[in-house]
mmCIF file of C-alpha atoms in Angstrom:
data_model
loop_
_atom_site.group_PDB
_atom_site.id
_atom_site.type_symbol
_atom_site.label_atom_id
_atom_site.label_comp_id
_atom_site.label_asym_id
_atom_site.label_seq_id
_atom_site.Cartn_x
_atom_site.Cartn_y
_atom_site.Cartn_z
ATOM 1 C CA UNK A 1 1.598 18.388 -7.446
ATOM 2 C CA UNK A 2 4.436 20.671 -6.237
ATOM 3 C CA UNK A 3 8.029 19.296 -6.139
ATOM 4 C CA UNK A 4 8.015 19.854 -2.020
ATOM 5 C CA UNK A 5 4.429 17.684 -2.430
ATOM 6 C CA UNK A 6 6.310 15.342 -4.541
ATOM 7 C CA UNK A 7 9.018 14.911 -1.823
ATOM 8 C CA UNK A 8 6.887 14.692 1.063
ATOM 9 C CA UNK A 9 4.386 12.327 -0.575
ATOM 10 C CA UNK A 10 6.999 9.986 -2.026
ATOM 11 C CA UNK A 11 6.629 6.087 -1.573
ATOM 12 C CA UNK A 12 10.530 6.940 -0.275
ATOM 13 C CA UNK A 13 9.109 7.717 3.180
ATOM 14 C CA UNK A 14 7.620 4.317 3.637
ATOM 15 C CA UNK A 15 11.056 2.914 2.708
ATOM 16 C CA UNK A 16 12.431 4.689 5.258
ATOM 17 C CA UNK A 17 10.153 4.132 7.889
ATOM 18 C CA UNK A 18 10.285 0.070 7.584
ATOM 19 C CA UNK A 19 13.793 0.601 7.278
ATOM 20 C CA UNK A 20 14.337 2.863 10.732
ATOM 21 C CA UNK A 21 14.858 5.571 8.655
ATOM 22 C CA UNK A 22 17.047 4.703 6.018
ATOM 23 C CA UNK A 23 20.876 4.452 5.588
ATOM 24 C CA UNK A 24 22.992 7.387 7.488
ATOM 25 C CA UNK A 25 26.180 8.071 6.996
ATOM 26 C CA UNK A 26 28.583 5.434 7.612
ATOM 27 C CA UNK A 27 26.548 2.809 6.840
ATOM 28 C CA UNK A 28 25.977 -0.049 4.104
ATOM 29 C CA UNK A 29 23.108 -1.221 2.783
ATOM 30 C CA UNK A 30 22.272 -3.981 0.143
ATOM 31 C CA UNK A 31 19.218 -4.332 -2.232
ATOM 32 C CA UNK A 32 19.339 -8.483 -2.936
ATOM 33 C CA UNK A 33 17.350 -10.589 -5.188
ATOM 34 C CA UNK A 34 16.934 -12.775 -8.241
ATOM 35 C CA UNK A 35 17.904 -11.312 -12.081
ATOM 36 C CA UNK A 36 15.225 -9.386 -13.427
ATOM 37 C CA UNK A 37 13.212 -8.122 -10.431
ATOM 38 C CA UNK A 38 14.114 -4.401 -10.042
ATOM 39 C CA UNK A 39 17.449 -3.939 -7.746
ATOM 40 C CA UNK A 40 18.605 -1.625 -10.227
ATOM 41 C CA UNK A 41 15.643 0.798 -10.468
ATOM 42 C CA UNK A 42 15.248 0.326 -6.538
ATOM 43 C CA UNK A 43 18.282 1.691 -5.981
ATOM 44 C CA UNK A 44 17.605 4.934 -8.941
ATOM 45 C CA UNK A 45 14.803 5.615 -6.717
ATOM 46 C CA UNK A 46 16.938 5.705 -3.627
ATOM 47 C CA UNK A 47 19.581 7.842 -5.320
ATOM 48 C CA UNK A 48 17.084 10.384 -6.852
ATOM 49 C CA UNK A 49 15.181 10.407 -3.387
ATOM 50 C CA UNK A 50 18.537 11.844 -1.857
ATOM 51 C CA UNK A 51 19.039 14.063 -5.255
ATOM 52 C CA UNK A 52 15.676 16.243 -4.705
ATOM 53 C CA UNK A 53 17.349 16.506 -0.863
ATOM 54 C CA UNK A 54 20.193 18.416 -2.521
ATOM 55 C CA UNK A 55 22.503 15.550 -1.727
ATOM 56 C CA UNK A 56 25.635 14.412 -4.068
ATOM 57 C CA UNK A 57 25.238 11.006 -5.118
ATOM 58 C CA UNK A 58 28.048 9.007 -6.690
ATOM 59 C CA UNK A 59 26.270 6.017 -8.836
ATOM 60 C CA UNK A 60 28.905 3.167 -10.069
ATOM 61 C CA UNK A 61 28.069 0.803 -12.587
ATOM 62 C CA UNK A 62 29.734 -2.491 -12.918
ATOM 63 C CA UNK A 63 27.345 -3.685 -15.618
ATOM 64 C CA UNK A 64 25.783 -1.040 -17.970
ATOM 65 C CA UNK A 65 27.726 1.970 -19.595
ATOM 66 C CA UNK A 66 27.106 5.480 -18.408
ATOM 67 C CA UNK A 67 24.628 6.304 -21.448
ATOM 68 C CA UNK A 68 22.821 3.420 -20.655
ATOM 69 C CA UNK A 69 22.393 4.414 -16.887
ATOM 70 C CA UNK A 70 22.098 8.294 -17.324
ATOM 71 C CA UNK A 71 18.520 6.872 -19.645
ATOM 72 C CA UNK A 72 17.344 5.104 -16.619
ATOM 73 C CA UNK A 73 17.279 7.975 -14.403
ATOM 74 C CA UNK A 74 15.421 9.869 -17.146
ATOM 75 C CA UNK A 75 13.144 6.796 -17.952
ATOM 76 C CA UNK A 76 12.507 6.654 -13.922
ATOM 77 C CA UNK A 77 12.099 10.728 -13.487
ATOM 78 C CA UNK A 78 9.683 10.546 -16.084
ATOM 79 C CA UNK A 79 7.600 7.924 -14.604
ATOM 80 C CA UNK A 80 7.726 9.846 -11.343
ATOM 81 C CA UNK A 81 6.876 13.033 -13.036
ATOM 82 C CA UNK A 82 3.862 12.105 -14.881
ATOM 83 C CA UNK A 83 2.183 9.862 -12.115
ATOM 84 C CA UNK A 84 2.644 12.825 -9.659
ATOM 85 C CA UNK A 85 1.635 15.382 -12.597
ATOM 86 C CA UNK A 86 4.976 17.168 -11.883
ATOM 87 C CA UNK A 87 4.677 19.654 -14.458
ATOM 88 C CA UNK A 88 6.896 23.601 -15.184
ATOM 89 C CA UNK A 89 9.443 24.751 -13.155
ATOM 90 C CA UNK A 90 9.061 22.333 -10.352
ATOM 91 C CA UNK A 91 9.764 19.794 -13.069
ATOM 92 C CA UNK A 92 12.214 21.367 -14.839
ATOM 93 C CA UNK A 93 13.970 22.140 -11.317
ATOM 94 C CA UNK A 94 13.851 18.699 -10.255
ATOM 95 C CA UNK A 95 16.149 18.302 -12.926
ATOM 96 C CA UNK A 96 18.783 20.345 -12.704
ATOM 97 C CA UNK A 97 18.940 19.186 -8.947
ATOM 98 C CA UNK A 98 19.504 15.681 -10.981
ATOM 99 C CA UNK A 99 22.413 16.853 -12.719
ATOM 100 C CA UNK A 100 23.987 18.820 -10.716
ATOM 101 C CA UNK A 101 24.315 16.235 -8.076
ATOM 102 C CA UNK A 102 24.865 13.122 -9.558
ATOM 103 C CA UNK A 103 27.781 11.427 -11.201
ATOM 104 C CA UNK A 104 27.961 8.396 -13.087
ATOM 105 C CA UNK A 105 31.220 5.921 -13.475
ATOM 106 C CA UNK A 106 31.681 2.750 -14.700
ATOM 107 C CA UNK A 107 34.080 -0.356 -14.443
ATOM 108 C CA UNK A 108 32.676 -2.922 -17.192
ATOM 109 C CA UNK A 109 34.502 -6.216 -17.549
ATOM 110 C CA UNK A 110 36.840 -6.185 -14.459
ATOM 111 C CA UNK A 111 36.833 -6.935 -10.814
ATOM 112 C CA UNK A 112 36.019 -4.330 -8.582
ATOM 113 C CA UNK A 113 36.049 -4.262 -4.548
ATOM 114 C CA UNK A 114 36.331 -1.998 -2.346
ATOM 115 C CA UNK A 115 39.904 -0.711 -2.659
ATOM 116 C CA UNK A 116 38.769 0.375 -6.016
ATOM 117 C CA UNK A 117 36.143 2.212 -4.377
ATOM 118 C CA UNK A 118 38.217 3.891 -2.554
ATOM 119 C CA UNK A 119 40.296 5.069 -5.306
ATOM 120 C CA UNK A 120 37.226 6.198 -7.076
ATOM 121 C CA UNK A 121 36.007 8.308 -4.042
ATOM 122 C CA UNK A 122 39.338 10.083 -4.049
ATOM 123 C CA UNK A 123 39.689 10.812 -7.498
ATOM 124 C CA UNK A 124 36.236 12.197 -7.746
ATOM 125 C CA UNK A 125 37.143 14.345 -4.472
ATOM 126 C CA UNK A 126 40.606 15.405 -5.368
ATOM 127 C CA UNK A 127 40.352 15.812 -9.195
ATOM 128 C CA UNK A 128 36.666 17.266 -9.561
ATOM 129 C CA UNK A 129 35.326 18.252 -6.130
ATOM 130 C CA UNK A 130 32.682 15.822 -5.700
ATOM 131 C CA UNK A 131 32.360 14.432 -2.340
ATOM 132 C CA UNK A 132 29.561 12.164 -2.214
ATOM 133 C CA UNK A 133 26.908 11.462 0.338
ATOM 134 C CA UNK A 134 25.411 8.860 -1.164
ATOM 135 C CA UNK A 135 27.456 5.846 -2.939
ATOM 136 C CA UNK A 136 25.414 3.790 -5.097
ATOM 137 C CA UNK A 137 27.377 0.807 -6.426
ATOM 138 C CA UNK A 138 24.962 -1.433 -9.150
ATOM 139 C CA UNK A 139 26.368 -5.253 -9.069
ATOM 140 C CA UNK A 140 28.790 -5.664 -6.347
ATOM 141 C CA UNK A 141 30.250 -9.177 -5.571
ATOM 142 C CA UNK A 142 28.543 -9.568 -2.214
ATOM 143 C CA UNK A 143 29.425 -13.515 -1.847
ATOM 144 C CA UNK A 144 33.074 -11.974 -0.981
ATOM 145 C CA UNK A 145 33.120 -11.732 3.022
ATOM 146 C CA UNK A 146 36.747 -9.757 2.846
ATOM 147 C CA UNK A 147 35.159 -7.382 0.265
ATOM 148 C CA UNK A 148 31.955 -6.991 1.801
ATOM 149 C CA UNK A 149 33.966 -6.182 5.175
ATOM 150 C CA UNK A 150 35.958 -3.863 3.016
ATOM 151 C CA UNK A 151 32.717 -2.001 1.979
ATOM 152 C CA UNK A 152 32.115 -1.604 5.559
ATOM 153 C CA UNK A 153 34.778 -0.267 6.325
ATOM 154 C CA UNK A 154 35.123 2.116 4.132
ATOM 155 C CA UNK A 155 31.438 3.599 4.675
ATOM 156 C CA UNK A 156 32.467 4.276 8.246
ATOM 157 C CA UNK A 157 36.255 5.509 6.946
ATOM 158 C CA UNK A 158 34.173 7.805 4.876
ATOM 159 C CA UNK A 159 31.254 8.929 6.707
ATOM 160 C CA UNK A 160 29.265 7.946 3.649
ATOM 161 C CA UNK A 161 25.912 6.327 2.621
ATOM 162 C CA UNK A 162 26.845 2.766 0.736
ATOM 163 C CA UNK A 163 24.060 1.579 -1.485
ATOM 164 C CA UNK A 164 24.673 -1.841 -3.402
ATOM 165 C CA UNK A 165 22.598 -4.460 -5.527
ATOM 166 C CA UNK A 166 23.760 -7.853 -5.894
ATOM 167 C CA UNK A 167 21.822 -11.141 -7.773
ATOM 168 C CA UNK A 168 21.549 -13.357 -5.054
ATOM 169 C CA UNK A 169 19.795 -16.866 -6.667
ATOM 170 C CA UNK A 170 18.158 -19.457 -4.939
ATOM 171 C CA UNK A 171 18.204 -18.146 -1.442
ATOM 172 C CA UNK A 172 22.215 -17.801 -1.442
ATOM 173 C CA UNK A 173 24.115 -15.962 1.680
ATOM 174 C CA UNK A 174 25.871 -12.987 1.453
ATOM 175 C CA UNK A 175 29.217 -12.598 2.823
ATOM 176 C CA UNK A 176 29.467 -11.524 6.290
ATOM 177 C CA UNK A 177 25.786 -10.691 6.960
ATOM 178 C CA UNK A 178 26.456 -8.741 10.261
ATOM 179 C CA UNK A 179 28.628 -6.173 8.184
ATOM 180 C CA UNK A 180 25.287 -4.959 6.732
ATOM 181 C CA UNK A 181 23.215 -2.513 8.177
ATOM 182 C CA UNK A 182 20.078 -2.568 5.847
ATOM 183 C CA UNK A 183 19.743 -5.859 3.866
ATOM 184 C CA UNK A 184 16.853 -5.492 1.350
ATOM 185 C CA UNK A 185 15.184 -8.308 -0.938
ATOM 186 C CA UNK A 186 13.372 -8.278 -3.368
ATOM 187 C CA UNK A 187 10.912 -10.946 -4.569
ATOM 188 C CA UNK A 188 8.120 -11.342 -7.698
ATOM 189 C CA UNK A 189 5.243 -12.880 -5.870
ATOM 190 C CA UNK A 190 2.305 -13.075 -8.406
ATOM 191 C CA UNK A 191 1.536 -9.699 -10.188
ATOM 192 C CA UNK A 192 3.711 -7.498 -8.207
ATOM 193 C CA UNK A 193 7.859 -7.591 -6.201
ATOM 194 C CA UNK A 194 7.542 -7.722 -2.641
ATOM 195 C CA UNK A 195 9.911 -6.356 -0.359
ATOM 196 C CA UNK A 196 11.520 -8.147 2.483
ATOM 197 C CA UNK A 197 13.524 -6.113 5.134
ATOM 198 C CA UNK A 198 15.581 -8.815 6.429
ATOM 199 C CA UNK A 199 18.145 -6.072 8.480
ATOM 200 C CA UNK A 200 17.549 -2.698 9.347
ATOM 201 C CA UNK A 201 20.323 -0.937 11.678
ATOM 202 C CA UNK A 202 22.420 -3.422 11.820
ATOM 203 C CA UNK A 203 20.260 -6.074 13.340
ATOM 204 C CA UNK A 204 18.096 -8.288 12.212
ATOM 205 C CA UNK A 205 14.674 -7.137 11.392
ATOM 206 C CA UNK A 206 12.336 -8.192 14.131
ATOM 207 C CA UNK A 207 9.620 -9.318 11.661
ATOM 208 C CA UNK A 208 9.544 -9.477 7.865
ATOM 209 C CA UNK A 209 8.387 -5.905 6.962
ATOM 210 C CA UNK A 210 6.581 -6.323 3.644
ATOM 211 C CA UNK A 211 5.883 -4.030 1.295
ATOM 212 C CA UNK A 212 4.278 -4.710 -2.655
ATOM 213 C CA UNK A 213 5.981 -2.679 -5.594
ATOM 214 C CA UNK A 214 4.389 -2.277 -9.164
ATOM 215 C CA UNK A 215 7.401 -4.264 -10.931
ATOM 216 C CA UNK A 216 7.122 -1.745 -14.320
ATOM 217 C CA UNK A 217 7.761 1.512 -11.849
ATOM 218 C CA UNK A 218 9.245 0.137 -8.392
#
């Protein structure tokens, strides 16, 4: 398979069709669900989806270290690559479009909203000339209404994409659910994680749109 083949034929453009299309700029979206059942790779695959569109995506981590996350792009690229058969220079351009666009930060062991987004955003703008159109933020406090209103905000303030995950147990509320325009869970149902679009933009979904994931790929 070519990379344009790879693009076009991508499991990506279902997400975006049961989610009217996706996030655009300005908005906020949220991957939910219990530990352990793929927010973090969902949201890889987002990021690299917008990657092989020549997009700049800024990926925050609030839980692993930037080794740790710069391995599960490759470990997730890989995957991609051999099940598509993604072989030469379309591979080997796929990934310089990988790290060319993307940059990795973290903030381990310390509160983060979305003032210190903000302040990340600017540095990476002023100091190295990255302005992001995608920001991916992995393990953001989404029980805070005044943060999650922040997050908002700032997405619109920005004219940015906001992607975040958040562990959400037991069927717990997030803060502020009209402030979202995508709202995405994730659930293991026997053999395979079923996704629930529960808001897509920014109302709620209609009827629950479900799609079935392999849980060791996403």
């Amino acid at each position: 398979m070519s990379y344009a083949e790879l693009f076009e034929r991508s499991p990506m453009r279902i997400f975006e069709r049961s989610t009217n299309g996706g996030l655009a700029n300005g908005q906020l979206g949220a991957i939910i669900g219990r530990a352990g059942v793929g927010k973090s790779a969902l949201l890889v695959h987002v990021a690299l989806d917008r990657l092989f569109r020549d997009q700049k995506v800024l990926h925050v981590s609030l839980r692993e270290g930037a080794e740790h996350v710069r391995t599960f792009y490759s470990e997730i690229f890989e995957g991609i690559a051999r099940v598509s058969r993604l072989k030469g220079p379309d591979r080997d351009r796929a990934l310089v479009k990988i790290e060319k666009g993307r940059l990795v930060q973290c903030y381990l062991d310390r509160g983060f909203g979305a003032a210190d987004l903000d302040k990340a955003i600017s540095f990476t703008a002023d100091v190295m000339h990255f302005v992001p159109d995608l920001v991916v933020v992995d393990g953001f406090d989404t029980s805070n209404e005044a943060e999650v209103n922040g997050l908002a905000a700032l997405a619109k303030a920005r004219n940015v994409s906001i992607w975040t995950s958040a562990r959400v147990d037991g069927g717990a509320a997030i803060g502020n659910e009209s402030a979202w325009d995508t709202l995405i869970r994730l659930d293991p149902v026997d053999t395979v994680i079923e996704l629930k679009v529960e808001r897509a933009g920014g109302a709620a979904a209609a009827e629950a749109m479900g799609l079935q994931l392999d849980p060791s790929t996403m």
